[in-house]
Amino acid sequence: QVELAESGGGSVQSGGSLRLSCQFTSHSVTTWCMAWFRQAPGKEREGVAFIDTYGITTYADSVKGRFTISKDNTKNTLSLIMNSLQPEDTAMYYCAADHLARRLCSGGAAEYAYWGQGTQVAVSS
């Protein structure tokens, strides 16, 4: 059984920063694809940052250069550092994991079977 739990969301002003963390229960997840997705009200869930089994990262164009995804295998933790936050970054943020082929790591939400409960990020102008 794999469980994921996010933390670190909150409210910040435009230009601010937040760090999200995702604790996972099984060490085997460290060899899986992992990702951060977000979903704003009335919008589809979108992937923002991905990290594959070799630690290669991929970002959505909207967050490239501002967000950084990383993984600490010794602590079973996935992180997302978010800088220069903008109001359009406001959303519920979810971490996700699955045992996927590398070519599927940066795919859509449907590729991932394991999800956390989400953490809310609100950015005011």
Short mmCIF file of C-alpha atoms in Angstrom, two decimals:
data_model
loop_
_atom_site.label_atom_id
_atom_site.label_comp_id
_atom_site.label_asym_id
_atom_site.label_seq_id
_atom_site.Cartn_x
_atom_site.Cartn_y
_atom_site.Cartn_z
CA GLN A 1 0.00 0.00 0.00
CA VAL A 2 1.43 3.34 -1.09
CA GLU A 3 0.28 6.49 0.65
CA LEU A 4 1.24 10.05 -0.18
CA ALA A 5 0.72 13.08 2.04
CA GLU A 6 1.33 16.68 0.99
CA SER A 7 2.11 19.63 3.24
CA GLY A 8 3.38 23.17 2.93
CA GLY A 9 0.58 24.96 1.13
CA GLY A 10 -0.64 28.37 2.20
CA SER A 11 -1.37 31.93 1.17
CA VAL A 12 1.27 34.26 -0.21
CA GLN A 13 1.42 37.50 -2.12
CA SER A 14 2.44 37.72 -5.73
CA GLY A 15 6.20 37.25 -6.06
CA GLY A 16 6.41 35.13 -2.93
CA SER A 17 7.67 31.60 -2.46
CA LEU A 18 6.43 28.34 -0.98
CA ARG A 19 7.87 24.88 -0.51
CA LEU A 20 5.58 21.89 -0.80
CA SER A 21 6.51 18.49 0.57
CA CYS A 22 5.10 15.05 -0.12
CA GLN A 23 5.85 12.23 2.29
CA PHE A 24 5.42 8.73 0.92
CA THR A 25 5.20 5.52 2.90
CA SER A 26 7.00 3.01 0.73
CA HIS A 27 10.71 3.26 -0.09
CA SER A 28 10.04 1.47 -3.38
CA VAL A 29 8.42 4.71 -4.57
CA THR A 30 11.90 6.24 -4.80
CA THR A 31 12.38 4.21 -7.98
CA TRP A 32 9.07 5.31 -9.51
CA CYS A 33 8.01 8.30 -11.56
CA MET A 34 6.77 11.11 -9.33
CA ALA A 35 5.07 14.37 -10.13
CA TRP A 36 3.28 17.45 -8.88
CA PHE A 37 -0.07 18.30 -10.41
CA ARG A 38 -2.40 21.19 -9.70
CA GLN A 39 -6.07 21.85 -10.20
CA ALA A 40 -7.75 25.22 -10.09
CA PRO A 41 -11.55 25.54 -9.68
CA GLY A 42 -13.31 24.73 -12.92
CA LYS A 43 -10.14 23.56 -14.63
CA GLU A 44 -8.62 20.19 -15.43
CA ARG A 45 -5.81 18.78 -13.35
CA GLU A 46 -2.51 19.70 -14.98
CA GLY A 47 1.01 18.43 -14.46
CA VAL A 48 3.53 21.06 -13.43
CA ALA A 49 6.69 19.12 -12.56
CA PHE A 50 7.89 15.57 -13.05
CA ILE A 51 10.89 13.53 -11.93
CA ASP A 52 11.69 10.15 -13.41
CA THR A 53 13.47 7.12 -12.04
CA TYR A 54 16.87 8.58 -12.96
CA GLY A 55 16.15 11.95 -11.40
CA ILE A 56 15.56 13.68 -14.73
CA THR A 57 13.11 16.54 -14.31
CA THR A 58 10.52 18.02 -16.66
CA TYR A 59 8.42 21.14 -16.16
CA ALA A 60 5.34 22.68 -17.67
CA ASP A 61 6.15 25.81 -19.64
CA SER A 62 4.07 27.91 -17.25
CA VAL A 63 6.36 27.13 -14.29
CA LYS A 64 9.72 26.57 -15.97
CA GLY A 65 12.42 28.63 -14.28
CA ARG A 66 10.24 29.29 -11.22
CA PHE A 67 9.49 25.83 -9.79
CA THR A 68 11.97 23.11 -8.81
CA ILE A 69 11.07 19.48 -8.12
CA SER A 70 13.39 17.28 -6.11
CA LYS A 71 13.37 13.99 -4.29
CA ASP A 72 15.13 12.89 -1.09
CA ASN A 73 15.30 9.11 -1.18
CA THR A 74 16.72 8.93 2.35
CA LYS A 75 13.65 10.68 3.76
CA ASN A 76 11.01 9.33 1.33
CA THR A 77 10.13 12.90 0.44
CA LEU A 78 9.24 14.71 -2.77
CA SER A 79 9.49 18.50 -2.76
CA LEU A 80 8.38 21.38 -4.93
CA ILE A 81 10.02 24.76 -4.43
CA MET A 82 7.88 27.51 -5.95
CA ASN A 83 9.36 30.95 -6.51
CA SER A 84 7.96 34.11 -8.11
CA LEU A 85 4.44 32.90 -7.47
CA GLN A 86 1.66 34.54 -9.44
CA PRO A 87 -2.13 34.60 -8.91
CA GLU A 88 -2.52 32.11 -11.76
CA ASP A 89 -0.57 29.59 -9.66
CA THR A 90 -3.48 29.44 -7.23
CA ALA A 91 -4.73 25.86 -7.11
CA MET A 92 -4.88 22.66 -5.12
CA TYR A 93 -1.53 20.94 -5.51
CA TYR A 94 -1.22 17.15 -5.53
CA CYS A 95 1.74 14.83 -5.53
CA ALA A 96 1.46 11.64 -7.53
CA ALA A 97 3.50 8.49 -8.05
CA ASP A 98 3.42 5.35 -10.15
CA HIS A 99 5.65 2.63 -11.48
CA LEU A 100 5.75 3.90 -15.07
CA ALA A 101 8.01 3.57 -18.05
CA ARG A 102 10.25 6.66 -18.21
CA ARG A 103 8.55 7.87 -21.40
CA LEU A 104 5.26 8.10 -19.48
CA CYS A 105 6.59 9.99 -16.47
CA SER A 106 5.66 13.42 -17.83
CA GLY A 107 2.29 12.27 -19.06
CA GLY A 108 -1.14 13.32 -17.87
CA ALA A 109 -2.94 12.68 -14.62
CA ALA A 110 -4.47 9.48 -16.00
CA GLU A 111 -1.02 7.85 -16.01
CA TYR A 112 -0.71 8.05 -12.22
CA ALA A 113 -2.52 5.72 -9.83
CA TYR A 114 -1.30 6.99 -6.46
CA TRP A 115 -2.24 10.44 -5.18
CA GLY A 116 -2.05 12.53 -2.06
CA GLN A 117 -4.99 14.43 -0.66
CA GLY A 118 -3.73 17.80 -1.91
CA THR A 119 -2.57 21.04 -0.35
CA GLN A 120 -4.01 24.45 -1.19
CA VAL A 121 -1.88 27.27 -2.58
CA ALA A 122 -3.39 30.75 -2.84
CA VAL A 123 -1.51 33.67 -4.37
CA SER A 124 -2.93 37.17 -4.06
CA SER A 125 -2.02 40.11 -6.27
#
